[in-house]
PDB file of C-alpha atoms in Angstrom:
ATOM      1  CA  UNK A   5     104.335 -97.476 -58.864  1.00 58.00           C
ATOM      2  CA  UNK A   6     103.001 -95.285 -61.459  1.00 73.00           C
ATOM      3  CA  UNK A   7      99.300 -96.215 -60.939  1.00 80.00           C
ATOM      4  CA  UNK A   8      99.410 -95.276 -56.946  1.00 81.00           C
ATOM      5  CA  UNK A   9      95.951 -93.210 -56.560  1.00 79.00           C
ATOM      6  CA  UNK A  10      96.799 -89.271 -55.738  1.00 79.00           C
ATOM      7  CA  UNK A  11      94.650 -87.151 -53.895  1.00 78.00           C
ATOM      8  CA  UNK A  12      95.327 -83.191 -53.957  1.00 84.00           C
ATOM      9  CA  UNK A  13      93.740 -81.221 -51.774  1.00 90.00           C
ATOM     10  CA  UNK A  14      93.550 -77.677 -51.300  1.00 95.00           C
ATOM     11  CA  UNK A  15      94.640 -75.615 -48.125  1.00 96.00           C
ATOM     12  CA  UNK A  16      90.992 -75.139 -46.689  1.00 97.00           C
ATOM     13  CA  UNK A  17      90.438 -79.503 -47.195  1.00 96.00           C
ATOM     14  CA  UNK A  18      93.959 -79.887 -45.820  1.00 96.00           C
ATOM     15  CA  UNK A  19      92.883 -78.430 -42.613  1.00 96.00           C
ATOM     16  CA  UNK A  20      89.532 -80.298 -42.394  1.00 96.00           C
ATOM     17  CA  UNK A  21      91.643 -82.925 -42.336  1.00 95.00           C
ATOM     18  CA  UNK A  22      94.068 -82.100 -39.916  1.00 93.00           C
ATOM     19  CA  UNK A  23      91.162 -81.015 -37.751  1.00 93.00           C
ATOM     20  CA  UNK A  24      89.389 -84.116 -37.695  1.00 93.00           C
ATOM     21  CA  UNK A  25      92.439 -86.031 -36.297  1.00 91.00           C
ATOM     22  CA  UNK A  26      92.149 -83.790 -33.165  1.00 89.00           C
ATOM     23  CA  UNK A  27      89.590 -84.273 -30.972  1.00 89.00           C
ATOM     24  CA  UNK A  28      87.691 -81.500 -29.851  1.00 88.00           C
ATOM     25  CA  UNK A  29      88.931 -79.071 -33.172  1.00 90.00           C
ATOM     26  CA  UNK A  30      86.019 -77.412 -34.951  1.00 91.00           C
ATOM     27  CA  UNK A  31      86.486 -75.812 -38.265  1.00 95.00           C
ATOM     28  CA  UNK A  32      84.391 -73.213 -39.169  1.00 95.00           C
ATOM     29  CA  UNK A  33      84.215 -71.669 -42.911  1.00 96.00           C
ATOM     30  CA  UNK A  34      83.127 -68.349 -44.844  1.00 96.00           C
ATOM     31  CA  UNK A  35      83.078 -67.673 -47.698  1.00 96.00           C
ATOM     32  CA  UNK A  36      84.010 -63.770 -48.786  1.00 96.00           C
ATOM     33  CA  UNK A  37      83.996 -62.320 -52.342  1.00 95.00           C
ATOM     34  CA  UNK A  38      87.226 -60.665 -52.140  1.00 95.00           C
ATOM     35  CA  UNK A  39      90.039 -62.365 -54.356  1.00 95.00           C
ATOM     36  CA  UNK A  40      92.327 -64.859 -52.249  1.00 96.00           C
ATOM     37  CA  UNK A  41      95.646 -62.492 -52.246  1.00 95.00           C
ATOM     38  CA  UNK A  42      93.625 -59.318 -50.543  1.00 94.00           C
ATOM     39  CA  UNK A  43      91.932 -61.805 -47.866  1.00 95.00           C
ATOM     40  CA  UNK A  44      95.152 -63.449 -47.353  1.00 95.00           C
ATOM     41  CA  UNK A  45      97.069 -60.420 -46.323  1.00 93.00           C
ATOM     42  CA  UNK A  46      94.561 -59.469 -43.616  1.00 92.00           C
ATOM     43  CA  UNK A  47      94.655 -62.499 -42.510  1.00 93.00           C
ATOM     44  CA  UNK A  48      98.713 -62.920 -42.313  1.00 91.00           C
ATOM     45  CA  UNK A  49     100.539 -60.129 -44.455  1.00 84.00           C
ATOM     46  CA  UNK A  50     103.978 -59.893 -42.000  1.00 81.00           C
ATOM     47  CA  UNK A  51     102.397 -62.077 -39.602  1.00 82.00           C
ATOM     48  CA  UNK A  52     101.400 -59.387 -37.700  1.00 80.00           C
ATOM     49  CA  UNK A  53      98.509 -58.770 -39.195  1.00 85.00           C
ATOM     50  CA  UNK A  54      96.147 -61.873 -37.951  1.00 82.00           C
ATOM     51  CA  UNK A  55      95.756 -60.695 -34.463  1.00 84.00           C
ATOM     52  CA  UNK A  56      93.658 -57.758 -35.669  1.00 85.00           C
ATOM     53  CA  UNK A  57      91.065 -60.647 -36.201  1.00 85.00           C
ATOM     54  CA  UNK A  58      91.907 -62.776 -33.607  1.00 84.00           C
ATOM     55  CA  UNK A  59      89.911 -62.332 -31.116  1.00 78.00           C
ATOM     56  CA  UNK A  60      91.921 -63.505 -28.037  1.00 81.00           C
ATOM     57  CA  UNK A  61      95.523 -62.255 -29.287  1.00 84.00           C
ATOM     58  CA  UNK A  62      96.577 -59.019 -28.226  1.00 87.00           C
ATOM     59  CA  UNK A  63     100.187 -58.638 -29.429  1.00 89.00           C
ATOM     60  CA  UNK A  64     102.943 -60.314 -31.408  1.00 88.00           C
ATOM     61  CA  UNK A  65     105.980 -59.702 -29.885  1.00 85.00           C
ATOM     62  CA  UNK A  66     108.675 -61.362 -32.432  1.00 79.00           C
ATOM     63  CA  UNK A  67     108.436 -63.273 -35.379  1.00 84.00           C
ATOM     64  CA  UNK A  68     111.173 -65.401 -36.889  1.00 90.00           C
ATOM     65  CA  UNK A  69     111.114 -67.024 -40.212  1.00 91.00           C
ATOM     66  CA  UNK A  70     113.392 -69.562 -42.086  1.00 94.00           C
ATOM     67  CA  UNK A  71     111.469 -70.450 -45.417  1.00 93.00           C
ATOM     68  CA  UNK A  72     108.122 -71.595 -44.477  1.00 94.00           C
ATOM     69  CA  UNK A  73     108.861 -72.029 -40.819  1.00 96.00           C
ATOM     70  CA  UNK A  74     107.428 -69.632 -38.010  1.00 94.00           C
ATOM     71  CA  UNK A  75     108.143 -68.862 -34.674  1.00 95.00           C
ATOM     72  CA  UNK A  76     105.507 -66.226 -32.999  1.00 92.00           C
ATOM     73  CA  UNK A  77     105.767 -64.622 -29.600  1.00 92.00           C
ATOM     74  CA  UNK A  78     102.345 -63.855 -29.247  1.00 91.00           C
ATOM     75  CA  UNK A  79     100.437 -62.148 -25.730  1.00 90.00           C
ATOM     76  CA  UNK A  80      96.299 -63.122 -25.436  1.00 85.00           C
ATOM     77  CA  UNK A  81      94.117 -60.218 -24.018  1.00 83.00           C
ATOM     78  CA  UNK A  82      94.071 -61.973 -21.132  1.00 81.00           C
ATOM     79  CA  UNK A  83      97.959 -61.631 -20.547  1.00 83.00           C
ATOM     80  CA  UNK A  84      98.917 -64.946 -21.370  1.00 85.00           C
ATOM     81  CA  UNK A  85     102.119 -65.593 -23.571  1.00 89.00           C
ATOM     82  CA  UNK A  86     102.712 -68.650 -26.102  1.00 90.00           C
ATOM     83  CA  UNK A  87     105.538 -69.332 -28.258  1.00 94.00           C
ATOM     84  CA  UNK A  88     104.318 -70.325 -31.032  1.00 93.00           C
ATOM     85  CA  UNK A  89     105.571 -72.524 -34.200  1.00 96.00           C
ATOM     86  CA  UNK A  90     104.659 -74.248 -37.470  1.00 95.00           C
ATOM     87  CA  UNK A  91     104.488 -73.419 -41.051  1.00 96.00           C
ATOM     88  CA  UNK A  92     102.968 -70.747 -43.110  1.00 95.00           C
ATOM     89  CA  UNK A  93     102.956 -69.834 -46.317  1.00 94.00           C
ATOM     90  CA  UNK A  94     100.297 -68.024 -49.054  1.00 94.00           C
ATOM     91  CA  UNK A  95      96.951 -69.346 -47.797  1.00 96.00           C
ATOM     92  CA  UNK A  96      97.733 -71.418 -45.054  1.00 97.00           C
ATOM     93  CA  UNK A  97      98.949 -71.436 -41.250  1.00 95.00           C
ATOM     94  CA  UNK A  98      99.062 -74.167 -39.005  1.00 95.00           C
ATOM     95  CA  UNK A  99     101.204 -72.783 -35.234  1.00 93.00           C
ATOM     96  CA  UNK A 100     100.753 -74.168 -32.226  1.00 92.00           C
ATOM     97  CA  UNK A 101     102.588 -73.946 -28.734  1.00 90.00           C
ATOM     98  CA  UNK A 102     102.513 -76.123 -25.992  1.00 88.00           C
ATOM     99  CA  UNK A 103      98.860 -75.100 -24.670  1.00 87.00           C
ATOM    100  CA  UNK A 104      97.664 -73.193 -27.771  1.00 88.00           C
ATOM    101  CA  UNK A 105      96.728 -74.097 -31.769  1.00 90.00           C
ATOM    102  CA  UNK A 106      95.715 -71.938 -34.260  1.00 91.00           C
ATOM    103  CA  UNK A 107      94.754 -73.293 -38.123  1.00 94.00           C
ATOM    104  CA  UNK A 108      93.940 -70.864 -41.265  1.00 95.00           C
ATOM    105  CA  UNK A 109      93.255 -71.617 -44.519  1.00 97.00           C
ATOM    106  CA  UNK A 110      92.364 -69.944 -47.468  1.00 97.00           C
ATOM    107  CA  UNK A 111      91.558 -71.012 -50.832  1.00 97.00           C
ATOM    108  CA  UNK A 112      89.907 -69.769 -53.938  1.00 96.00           C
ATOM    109  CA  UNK A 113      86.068 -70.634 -54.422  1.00 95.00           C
ATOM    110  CA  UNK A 114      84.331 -71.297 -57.078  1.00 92.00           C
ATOM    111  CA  UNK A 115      81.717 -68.473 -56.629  1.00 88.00           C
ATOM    112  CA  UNK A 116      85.251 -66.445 -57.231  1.00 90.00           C
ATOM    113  CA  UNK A 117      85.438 -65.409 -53.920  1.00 95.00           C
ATOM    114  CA  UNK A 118      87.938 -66.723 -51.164  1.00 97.00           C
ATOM    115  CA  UNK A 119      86.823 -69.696 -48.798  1.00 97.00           C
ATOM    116  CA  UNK A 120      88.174 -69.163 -45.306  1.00 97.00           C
ATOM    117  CA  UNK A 121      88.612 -71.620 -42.869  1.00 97.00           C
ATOM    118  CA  UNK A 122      89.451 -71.429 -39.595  1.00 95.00           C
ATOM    119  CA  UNK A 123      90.422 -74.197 -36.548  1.00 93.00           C
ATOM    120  CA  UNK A 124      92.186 -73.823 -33.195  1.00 88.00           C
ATOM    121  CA  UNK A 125      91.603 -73.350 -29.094  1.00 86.00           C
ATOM    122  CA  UNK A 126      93.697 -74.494 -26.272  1.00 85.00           C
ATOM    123  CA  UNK A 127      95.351 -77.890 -25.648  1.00 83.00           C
ATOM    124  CA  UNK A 128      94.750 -80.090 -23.615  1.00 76.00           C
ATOM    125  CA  UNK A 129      98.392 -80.517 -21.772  1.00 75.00           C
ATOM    126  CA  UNK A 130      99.705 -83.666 -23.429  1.00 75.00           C
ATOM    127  CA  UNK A 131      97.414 -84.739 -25.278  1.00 74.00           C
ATOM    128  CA  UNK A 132      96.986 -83.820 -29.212  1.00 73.00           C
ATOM    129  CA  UNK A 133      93.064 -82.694 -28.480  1.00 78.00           C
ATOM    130  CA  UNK A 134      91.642 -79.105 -27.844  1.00 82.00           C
ATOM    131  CA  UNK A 135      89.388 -78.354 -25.019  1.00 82.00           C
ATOM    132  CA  UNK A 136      86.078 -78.164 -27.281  1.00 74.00           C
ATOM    133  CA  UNK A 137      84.728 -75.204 -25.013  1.00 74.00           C
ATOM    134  CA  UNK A 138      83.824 -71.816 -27.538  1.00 78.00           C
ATOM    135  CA  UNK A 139      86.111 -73.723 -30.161  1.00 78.00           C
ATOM    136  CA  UNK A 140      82.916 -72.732 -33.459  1.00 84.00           C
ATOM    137  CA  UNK A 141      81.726 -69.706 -31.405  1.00 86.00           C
ATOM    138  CA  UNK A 142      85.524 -67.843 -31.334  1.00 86.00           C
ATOM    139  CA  UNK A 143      86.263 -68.795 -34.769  1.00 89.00           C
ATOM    140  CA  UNK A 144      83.290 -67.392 -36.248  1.00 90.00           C
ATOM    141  CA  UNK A 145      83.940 -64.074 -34.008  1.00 90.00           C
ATOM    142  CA  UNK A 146      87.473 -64.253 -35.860  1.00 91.00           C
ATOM    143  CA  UNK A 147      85.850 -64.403 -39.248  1.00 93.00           C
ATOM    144  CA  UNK A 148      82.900 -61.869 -38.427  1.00 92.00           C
ATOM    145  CA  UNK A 149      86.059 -59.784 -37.265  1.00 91.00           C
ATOM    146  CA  UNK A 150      87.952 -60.556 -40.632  1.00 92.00           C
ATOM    147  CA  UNK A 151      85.033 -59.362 -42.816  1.00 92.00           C
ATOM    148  CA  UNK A 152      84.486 -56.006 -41.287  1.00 91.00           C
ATOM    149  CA  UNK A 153      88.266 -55.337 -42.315  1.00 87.00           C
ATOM    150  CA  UNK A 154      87.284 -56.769 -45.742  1.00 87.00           C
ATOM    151  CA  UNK A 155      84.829 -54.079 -45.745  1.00 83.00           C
ATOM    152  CA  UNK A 156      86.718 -50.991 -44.662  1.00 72.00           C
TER     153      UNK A 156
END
């Protein structure tokens, strides 16, 4: 049908949406004036790179790629390790493992900055919903994190 209604979205709406379908996900959102392609590599660069913001991530110890596809071996600070997987690509990530999910997105605003957006916590075990405990408070220590890099 050529008269089917479209809707495009961009990354940081896609993961609004995607959050709201998952009870207990927050998103939180910043805005920073750096262009999206410098905030974007200190947020992912070799995938490496996001767990100097991440709060609760203390190593990544192998990352394998096919295309847009990811799989992380990650470690938290707290000693815990998740395999995660999903799909990233040039303003957006979306992994998750069996007890863990973690959502970036990154689009440009029209201040001419970058609009970050951030989602993700810890499953709850069989269920697609995320225990809603520090869910707004971590992400906004992630993106208090990211903007002190910004400004070094």
């Amino acid at each position: 049908m050529t008269n089917w209604p479209q809707a495009e979205l961009d990354d940081v709406r896609r993961l609004h949406a995607l959050a709201a379908g998952i009870p207990g996900a927050e998103v939180t959102e910043r805005v920073f004036n750096e262009p999206l392609p410098a905030v974007w590599d200190l947020m992912w660069s070799d995938g490496r790179r996001f767990i100097e913001f991440q709060p609760d991530m203390r190593s990544v110890e192998s990352v394998q790629r096919e295309g847009d596809r990811i799989t992380m071996l990650v470690r938290s600070t707290f000693g815990m390790r998740a395999r995660l997987q999903g799909v990233v690509r040039p303003g957006w990530c979306w992994l998750q493992s069996r007890f863990l999910l973690i959502g970036m997105a990154a689009t440009e605003d029209p201040t001419g900055g970058t609009r970050v957006a951030l989602t993700g916590g810890v499953r709850v075990p069989g269920r697609a919903a995320l225990i809603p405990l520090g869910v707004r408070r971590e992400s906004r220590k992630s993106l208090d994190r990211l903007a002190s890099k910004l400004e070094t």
